[in-house]
GROMACS .gro file of N, CA, C and O in nm:
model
  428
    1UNK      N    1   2.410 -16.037 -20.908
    1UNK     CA    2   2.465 -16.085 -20.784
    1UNK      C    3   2.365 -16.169 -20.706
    1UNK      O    4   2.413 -16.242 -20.620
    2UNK      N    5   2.202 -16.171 -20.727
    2UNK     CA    6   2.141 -16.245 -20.678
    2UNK      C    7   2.179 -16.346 -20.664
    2UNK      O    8   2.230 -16.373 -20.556
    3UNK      N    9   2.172 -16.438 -20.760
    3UNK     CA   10   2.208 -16.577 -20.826
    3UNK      C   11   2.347 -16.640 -20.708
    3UNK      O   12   2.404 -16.748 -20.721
    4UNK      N   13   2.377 -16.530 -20.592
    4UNK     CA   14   2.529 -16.598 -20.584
    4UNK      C   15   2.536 -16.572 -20.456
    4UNK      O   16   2.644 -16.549 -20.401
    5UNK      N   17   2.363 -16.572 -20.362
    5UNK     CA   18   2.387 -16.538 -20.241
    5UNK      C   19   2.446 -16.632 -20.169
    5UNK      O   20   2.529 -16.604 -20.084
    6UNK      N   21   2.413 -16.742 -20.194
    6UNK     CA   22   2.508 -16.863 -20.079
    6UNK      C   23   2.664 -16.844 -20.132
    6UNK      O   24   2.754 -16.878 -20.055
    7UNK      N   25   2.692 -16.798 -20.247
    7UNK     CA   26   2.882 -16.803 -20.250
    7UNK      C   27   2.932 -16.710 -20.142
    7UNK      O   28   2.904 -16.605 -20.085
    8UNK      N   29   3.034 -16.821 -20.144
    8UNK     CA   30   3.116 -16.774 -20.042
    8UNK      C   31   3.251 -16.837 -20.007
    8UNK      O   32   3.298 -16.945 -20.043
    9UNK      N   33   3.293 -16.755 -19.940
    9UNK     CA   34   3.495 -16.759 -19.916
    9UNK      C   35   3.493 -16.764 -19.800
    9UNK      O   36   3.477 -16.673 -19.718
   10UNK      N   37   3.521 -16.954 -19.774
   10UNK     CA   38   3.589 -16.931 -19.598
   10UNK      C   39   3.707 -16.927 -19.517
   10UNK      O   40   3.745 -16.974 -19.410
   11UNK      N   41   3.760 -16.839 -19.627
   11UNK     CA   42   3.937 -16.894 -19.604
   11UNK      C   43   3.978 -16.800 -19.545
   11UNK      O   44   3.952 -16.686 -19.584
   12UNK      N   45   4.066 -16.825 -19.416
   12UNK     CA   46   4.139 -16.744 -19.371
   12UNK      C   47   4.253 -16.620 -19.425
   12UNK      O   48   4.323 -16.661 -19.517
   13UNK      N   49   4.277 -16.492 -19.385
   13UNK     CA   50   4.408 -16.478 -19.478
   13UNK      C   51   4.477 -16.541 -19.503
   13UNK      O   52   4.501 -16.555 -19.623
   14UNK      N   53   4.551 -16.619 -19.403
   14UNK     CA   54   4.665 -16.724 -19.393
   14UNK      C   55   4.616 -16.817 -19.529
   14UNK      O   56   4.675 -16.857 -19.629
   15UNK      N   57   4.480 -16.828 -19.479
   15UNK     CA   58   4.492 -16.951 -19.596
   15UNK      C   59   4.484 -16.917 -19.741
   15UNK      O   60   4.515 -16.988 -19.836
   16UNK      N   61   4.433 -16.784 -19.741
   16UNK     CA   62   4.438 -16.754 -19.885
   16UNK      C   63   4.572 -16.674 -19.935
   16UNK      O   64   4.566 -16.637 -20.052
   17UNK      N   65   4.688 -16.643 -19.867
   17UNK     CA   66   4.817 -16.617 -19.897
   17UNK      C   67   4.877 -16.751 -19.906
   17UNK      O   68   4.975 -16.769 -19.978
   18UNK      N   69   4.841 -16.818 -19.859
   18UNK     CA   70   4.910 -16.989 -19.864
   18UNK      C   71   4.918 -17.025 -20.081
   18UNK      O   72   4.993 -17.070 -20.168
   19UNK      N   73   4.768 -16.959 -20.059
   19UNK     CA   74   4.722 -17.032 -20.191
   19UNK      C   75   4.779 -16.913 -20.323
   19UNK      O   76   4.747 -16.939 -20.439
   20UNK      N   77   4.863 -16.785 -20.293
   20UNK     CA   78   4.918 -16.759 -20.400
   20UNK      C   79   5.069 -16.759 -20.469
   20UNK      O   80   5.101 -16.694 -20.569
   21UNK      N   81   5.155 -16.848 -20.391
   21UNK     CA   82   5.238 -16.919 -20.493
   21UNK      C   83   5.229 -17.026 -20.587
   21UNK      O   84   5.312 -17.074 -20.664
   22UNK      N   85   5.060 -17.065 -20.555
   22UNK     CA   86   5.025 -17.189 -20.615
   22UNK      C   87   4.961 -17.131 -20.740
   22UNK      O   88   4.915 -17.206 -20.826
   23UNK      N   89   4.959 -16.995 -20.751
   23UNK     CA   90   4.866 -16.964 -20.885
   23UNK      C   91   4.727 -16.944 -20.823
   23UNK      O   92   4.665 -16.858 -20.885
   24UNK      N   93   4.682 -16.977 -20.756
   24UNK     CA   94   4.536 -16.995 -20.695
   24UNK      C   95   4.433 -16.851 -20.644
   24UNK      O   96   4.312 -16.849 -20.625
   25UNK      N   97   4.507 -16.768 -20.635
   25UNK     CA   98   4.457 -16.655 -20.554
   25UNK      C   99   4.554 -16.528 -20.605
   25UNK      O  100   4.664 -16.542 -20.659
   26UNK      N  101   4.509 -16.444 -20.585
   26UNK     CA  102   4.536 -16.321 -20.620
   26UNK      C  103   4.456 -16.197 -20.507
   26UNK      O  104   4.337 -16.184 -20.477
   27UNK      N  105   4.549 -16.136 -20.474
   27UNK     CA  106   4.472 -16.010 -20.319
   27UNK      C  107   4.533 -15.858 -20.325
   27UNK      O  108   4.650 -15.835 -20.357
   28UNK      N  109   4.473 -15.793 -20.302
   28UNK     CA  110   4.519 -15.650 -20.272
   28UNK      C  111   4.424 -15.563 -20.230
   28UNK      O  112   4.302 -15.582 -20.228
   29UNK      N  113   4.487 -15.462 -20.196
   29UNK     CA  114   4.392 -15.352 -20.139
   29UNK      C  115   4.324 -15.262 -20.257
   29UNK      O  116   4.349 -15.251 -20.377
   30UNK      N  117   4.184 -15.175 -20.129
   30UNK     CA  118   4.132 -15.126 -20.234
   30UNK      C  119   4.152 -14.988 -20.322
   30UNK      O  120   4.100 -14.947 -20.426
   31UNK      N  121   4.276 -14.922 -20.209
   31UNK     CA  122   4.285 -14.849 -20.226
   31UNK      C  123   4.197 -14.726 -20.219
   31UNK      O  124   4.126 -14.707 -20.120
   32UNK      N  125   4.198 -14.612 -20.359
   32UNK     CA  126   4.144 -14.529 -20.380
   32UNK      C  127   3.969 -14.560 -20.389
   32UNK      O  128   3.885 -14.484 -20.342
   33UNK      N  129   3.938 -14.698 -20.467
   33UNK     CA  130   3.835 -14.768 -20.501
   33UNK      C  131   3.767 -14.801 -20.333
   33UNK      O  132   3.650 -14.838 -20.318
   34UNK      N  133   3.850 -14.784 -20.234
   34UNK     CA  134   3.791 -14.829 -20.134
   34UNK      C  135   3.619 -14.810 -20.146
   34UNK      O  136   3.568 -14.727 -20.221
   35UNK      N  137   3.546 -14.897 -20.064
   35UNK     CA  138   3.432 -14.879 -20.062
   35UNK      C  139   3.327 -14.912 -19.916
   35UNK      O  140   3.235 -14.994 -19.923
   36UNK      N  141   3.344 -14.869 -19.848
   36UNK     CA  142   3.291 -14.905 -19.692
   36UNK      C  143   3.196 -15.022 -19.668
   36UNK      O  144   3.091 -15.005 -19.729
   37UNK      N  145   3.202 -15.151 -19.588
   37UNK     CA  146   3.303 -15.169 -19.515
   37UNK      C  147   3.419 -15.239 -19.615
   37UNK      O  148   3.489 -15.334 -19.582
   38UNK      N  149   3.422 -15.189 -19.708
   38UNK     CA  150   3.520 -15.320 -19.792
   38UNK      C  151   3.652 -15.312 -19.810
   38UNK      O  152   3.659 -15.272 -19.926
   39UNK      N  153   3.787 -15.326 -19.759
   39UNK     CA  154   3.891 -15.283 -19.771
   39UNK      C  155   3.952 -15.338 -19.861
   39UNK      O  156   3.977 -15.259 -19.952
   40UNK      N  157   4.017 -15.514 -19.891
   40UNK     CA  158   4.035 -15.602 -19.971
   40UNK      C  159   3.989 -15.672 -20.072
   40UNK      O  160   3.874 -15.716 -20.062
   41UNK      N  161   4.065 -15.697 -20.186
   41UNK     CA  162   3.994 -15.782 -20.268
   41UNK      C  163   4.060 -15.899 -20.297
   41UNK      O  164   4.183 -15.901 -20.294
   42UNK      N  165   3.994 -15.998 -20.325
   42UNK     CA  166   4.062 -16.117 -20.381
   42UNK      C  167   3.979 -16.222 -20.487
   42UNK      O  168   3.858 -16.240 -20.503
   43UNK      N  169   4.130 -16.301 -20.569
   43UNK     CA  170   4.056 -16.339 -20.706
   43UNK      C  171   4.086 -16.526 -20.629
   43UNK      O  172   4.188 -16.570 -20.576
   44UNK      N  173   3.979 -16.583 -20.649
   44UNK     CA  174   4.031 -16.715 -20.609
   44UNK      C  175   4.006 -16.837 -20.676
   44UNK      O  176   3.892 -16.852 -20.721
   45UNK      N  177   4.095 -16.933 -20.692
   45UNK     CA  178   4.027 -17.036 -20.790
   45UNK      C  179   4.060 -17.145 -20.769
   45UNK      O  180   4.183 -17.155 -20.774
   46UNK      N  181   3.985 -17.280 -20.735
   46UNK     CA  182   4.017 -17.423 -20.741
   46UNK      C  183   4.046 -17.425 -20.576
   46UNK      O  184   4.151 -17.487 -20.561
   47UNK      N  185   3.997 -17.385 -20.452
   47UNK     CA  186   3.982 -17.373 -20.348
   47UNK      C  187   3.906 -17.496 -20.255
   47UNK      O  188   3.963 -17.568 -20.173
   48UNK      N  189   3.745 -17.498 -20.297
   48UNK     CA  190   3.657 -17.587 -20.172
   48UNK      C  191   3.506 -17.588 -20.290
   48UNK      O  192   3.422 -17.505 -20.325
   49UNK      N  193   3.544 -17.775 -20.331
   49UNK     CA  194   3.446 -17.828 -20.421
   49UNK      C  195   3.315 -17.760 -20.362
   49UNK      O  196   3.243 -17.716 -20.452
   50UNK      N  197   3.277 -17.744 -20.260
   50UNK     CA  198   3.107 -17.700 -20.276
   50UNK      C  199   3.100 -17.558 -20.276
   50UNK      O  200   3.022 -17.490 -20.342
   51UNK      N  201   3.229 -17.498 -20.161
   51UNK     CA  202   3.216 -17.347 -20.217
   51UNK      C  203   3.182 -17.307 -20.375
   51UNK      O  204   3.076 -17.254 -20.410
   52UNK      N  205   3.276 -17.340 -20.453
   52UNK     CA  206   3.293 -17.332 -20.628
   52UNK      C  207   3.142 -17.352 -20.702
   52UNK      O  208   3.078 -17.284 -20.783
   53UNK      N  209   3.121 -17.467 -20.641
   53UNK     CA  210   2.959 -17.528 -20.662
   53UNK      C  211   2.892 -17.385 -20.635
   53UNK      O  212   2.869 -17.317 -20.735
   54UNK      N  213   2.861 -17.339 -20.522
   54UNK     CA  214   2.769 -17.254 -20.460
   54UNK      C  215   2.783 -17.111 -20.546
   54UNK      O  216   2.699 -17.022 -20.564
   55UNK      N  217   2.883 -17.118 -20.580
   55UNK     CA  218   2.950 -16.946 -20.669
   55UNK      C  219   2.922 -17.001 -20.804
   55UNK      O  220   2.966 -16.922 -20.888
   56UNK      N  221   2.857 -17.124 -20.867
   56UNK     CA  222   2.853 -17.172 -20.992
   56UNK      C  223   2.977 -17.163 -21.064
   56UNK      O  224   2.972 -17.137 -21.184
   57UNK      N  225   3.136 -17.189 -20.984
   57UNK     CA  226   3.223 -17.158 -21.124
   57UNK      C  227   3.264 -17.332 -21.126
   57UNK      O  228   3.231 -17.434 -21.067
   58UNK      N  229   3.347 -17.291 -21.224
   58UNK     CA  230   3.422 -17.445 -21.349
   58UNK      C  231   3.577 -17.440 -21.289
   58UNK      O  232   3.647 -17.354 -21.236
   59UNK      N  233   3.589 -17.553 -21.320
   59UNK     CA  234   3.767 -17.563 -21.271
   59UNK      C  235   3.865 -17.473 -21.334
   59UNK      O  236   3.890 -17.475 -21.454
   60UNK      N  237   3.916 -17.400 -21.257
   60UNK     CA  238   3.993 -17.320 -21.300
   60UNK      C  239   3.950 -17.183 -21.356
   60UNK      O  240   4.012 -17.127 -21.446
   61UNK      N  241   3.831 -17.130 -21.293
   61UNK     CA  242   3.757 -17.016 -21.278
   61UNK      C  243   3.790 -16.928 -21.160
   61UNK      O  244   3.776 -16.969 -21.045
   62UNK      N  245   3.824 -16.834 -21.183
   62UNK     CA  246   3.850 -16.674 -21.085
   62UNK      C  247   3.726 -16.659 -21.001
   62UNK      O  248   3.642 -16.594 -21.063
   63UNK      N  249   3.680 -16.699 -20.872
   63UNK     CA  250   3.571 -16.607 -20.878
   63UNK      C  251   3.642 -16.516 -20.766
   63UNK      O  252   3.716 -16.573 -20.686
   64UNK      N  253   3.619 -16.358 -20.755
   64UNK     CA  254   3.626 -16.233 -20.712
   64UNK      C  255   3.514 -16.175 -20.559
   64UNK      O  256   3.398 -16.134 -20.564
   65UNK      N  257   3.592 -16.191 -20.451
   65UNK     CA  258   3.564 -16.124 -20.356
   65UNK      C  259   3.554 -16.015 -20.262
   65UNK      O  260   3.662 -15.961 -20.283
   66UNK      N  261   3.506 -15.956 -20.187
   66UNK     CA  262   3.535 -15.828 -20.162
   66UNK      C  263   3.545 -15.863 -19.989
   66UNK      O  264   3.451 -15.928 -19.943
   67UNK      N  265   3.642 -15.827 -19.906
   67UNK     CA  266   3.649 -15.835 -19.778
   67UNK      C  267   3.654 -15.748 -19.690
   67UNK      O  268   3.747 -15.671 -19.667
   68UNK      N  269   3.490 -15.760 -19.604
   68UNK     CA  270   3.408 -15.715 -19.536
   68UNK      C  271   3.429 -15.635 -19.415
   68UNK      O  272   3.317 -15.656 -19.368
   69UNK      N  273   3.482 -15.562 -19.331
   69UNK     CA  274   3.602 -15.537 -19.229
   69UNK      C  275   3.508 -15.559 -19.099
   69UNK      O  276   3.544 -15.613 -18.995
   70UNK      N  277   3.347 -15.493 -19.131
   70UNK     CA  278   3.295 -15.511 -19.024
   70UNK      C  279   3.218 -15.678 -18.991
   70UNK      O  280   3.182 -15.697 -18.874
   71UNK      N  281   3.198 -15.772 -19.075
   71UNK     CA  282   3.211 -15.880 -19.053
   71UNK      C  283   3.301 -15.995 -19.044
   71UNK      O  284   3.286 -16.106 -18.992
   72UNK      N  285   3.435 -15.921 -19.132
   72UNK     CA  286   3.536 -16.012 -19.093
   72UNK      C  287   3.523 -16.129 -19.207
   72UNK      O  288   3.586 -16.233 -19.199
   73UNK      N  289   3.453 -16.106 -19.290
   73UNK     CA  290   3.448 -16.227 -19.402
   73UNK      C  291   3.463 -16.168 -19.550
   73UNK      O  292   3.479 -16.049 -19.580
   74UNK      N  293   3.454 -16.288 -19.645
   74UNK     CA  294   3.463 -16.215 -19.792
   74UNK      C  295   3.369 -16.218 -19.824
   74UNK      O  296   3.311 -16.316 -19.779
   75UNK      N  297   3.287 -16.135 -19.912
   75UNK     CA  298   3.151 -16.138 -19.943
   75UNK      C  299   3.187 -16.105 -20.093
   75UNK      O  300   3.253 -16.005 -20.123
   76UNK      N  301   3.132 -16.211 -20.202
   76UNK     CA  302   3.110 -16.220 -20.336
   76UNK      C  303   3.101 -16.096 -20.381
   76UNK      O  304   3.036 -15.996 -20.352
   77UNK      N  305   3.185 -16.125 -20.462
   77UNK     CA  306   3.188 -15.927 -20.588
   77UNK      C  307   3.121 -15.992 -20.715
   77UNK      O  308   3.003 -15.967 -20.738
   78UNK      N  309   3.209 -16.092 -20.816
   78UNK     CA  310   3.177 -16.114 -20.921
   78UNK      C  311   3.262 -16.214 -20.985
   78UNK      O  312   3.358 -16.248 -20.916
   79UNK      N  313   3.250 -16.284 -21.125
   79UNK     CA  314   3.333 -16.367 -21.190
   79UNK      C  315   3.458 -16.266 -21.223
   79UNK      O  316   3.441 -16.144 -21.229
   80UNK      N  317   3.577 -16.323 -21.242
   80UNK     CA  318   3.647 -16.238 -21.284
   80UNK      C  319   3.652 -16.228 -21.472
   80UNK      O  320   3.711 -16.138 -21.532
   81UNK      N  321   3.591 -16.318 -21.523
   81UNK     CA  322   3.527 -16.309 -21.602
   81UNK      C  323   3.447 -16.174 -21.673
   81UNK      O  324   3.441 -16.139 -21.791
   82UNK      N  325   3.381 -16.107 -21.532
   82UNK     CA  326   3.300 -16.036 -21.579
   82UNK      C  327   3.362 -15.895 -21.510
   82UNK      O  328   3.300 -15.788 -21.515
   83UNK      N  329   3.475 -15.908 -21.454
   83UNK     CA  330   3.518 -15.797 -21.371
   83UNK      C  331   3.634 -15.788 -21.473
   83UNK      O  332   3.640 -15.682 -21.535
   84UNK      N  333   3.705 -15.857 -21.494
   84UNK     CA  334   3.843 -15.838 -21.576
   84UNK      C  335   3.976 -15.797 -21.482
   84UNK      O  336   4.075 -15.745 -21.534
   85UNK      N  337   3.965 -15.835 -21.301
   85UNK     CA  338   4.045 -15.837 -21.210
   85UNK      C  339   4.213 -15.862 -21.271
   85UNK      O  340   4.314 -15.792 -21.278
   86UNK      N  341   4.178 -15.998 -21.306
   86UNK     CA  342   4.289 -16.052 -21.364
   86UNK      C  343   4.333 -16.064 -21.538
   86UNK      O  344   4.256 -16.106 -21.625
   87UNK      N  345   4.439 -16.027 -21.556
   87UNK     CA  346   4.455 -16.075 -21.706
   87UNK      C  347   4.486 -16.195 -21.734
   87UNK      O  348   4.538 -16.279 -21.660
   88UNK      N  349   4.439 -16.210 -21.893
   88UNK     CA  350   4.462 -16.339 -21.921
   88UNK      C  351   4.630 -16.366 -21.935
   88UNK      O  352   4.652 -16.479 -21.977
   89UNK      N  353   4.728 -16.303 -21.915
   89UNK     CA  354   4.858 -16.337 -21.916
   89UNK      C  355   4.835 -16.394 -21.769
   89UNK      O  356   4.833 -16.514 -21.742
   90UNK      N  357   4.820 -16.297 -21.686
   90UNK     CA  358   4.817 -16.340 -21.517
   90UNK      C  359   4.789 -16.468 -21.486
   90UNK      O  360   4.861 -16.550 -21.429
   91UNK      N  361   4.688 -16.476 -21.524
   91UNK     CA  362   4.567 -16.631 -21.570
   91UNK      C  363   4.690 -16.773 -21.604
   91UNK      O  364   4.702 -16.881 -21.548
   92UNK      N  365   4.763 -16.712 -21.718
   92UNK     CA  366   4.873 -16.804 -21.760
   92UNK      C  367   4.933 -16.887 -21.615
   92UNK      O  368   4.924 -16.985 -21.541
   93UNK      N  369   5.003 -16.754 -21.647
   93UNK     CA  370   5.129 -16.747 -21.503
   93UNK      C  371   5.114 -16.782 -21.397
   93UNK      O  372   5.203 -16.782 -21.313
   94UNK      N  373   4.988 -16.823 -21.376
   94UNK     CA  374   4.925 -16.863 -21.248
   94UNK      C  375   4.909 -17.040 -21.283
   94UNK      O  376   4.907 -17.114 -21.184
   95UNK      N  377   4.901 -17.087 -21.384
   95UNK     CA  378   4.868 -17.176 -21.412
   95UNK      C  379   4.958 -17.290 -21.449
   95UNK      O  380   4.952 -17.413 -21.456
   96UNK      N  381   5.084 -17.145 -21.477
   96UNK     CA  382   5.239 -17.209 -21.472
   96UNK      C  383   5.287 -17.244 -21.343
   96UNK      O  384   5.383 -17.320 -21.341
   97UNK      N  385   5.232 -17.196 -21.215
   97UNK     CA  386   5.338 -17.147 -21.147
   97UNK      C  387   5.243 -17.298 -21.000
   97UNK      O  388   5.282 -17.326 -20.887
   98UNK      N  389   5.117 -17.356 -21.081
   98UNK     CA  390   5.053 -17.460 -21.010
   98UNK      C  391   5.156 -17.573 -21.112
   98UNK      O  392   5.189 -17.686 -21.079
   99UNK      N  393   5.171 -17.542 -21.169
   99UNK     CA  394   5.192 -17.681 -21.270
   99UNK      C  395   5.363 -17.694 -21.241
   99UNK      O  396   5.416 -17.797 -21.284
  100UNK      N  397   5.437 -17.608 -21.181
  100UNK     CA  398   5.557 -17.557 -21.168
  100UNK      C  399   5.527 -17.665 -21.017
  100UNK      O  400   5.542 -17.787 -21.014
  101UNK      N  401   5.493 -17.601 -20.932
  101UNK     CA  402   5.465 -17.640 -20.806
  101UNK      C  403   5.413 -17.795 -20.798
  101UNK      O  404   5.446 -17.854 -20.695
  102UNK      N  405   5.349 -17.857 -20.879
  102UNK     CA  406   5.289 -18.035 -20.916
  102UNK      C  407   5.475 -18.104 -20.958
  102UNK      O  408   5.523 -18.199 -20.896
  103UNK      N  409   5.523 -18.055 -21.031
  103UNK     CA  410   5.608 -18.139 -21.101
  103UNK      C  411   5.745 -18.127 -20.959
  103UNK      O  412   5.842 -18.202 -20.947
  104UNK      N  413   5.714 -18.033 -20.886
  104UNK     CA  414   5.826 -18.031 -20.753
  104UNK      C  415   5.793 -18.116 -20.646
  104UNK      O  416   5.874 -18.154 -20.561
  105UNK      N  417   5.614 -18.159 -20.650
  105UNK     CA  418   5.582 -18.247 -20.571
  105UNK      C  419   5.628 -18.406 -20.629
  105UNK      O  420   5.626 -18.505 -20.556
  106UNK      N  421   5.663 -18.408 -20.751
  106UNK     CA  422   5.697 -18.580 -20.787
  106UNK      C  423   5.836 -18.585 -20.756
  106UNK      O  424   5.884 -18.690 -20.713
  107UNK      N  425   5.918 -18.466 -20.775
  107UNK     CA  426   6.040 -18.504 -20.797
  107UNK      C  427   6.114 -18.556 -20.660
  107UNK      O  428   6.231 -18.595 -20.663
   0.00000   0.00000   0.00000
């Protein structure tokens, strides 16, 4: 996690519920896993060119956040890569559902 202190997520909820009919994001609670202060998690991808830069991921890379309650921000968990948050079907379907969403913007 060293390697990934400047990553970071500046997106509002709003804005990161915006971004999951697009395939882009993925969120839920932590449930049982809770972990103090961390209540939420979220998987996000193809968001803010220098954020992505700063978290080192590639287009169309998951990276995985954990949201902070007493700062109010998301603070970097991991690749989902290396967490396995999301499946690779999910991954698909997400990728359908941007490419679903592009071809409604021409028509």
């Amino acid at each position: 996690k060293s390697e990934c202190r400047l990553c970071g997520l500046s997106l509002t909820w709003r804005q990161l519920t915006q971004l999951g009919p697009q395939g882009k994001a993925y969120y839920g609670g932590l449930g049982l896993e809770k972990d103090a202060p961390y209540s939420h998690w979220a998987c996000v991808r193809d968001w803010d060119v220098e954020e992505q830069l700063a978290c080192a991921a590639r287009d169309g890379e998951y990276v995985c956040f954990k949201f902070n309650t007493k700062t109010q921000q998301f603070d970097y968990d991991n690749m989902n890569e290396n967490l396995g948050v999301l499946s690779e079907a999910e991954m698909v379907t997400a990728k359908a559902a941007e490419i679903k969403g592009l071809a409604t913007l021409l028509d």
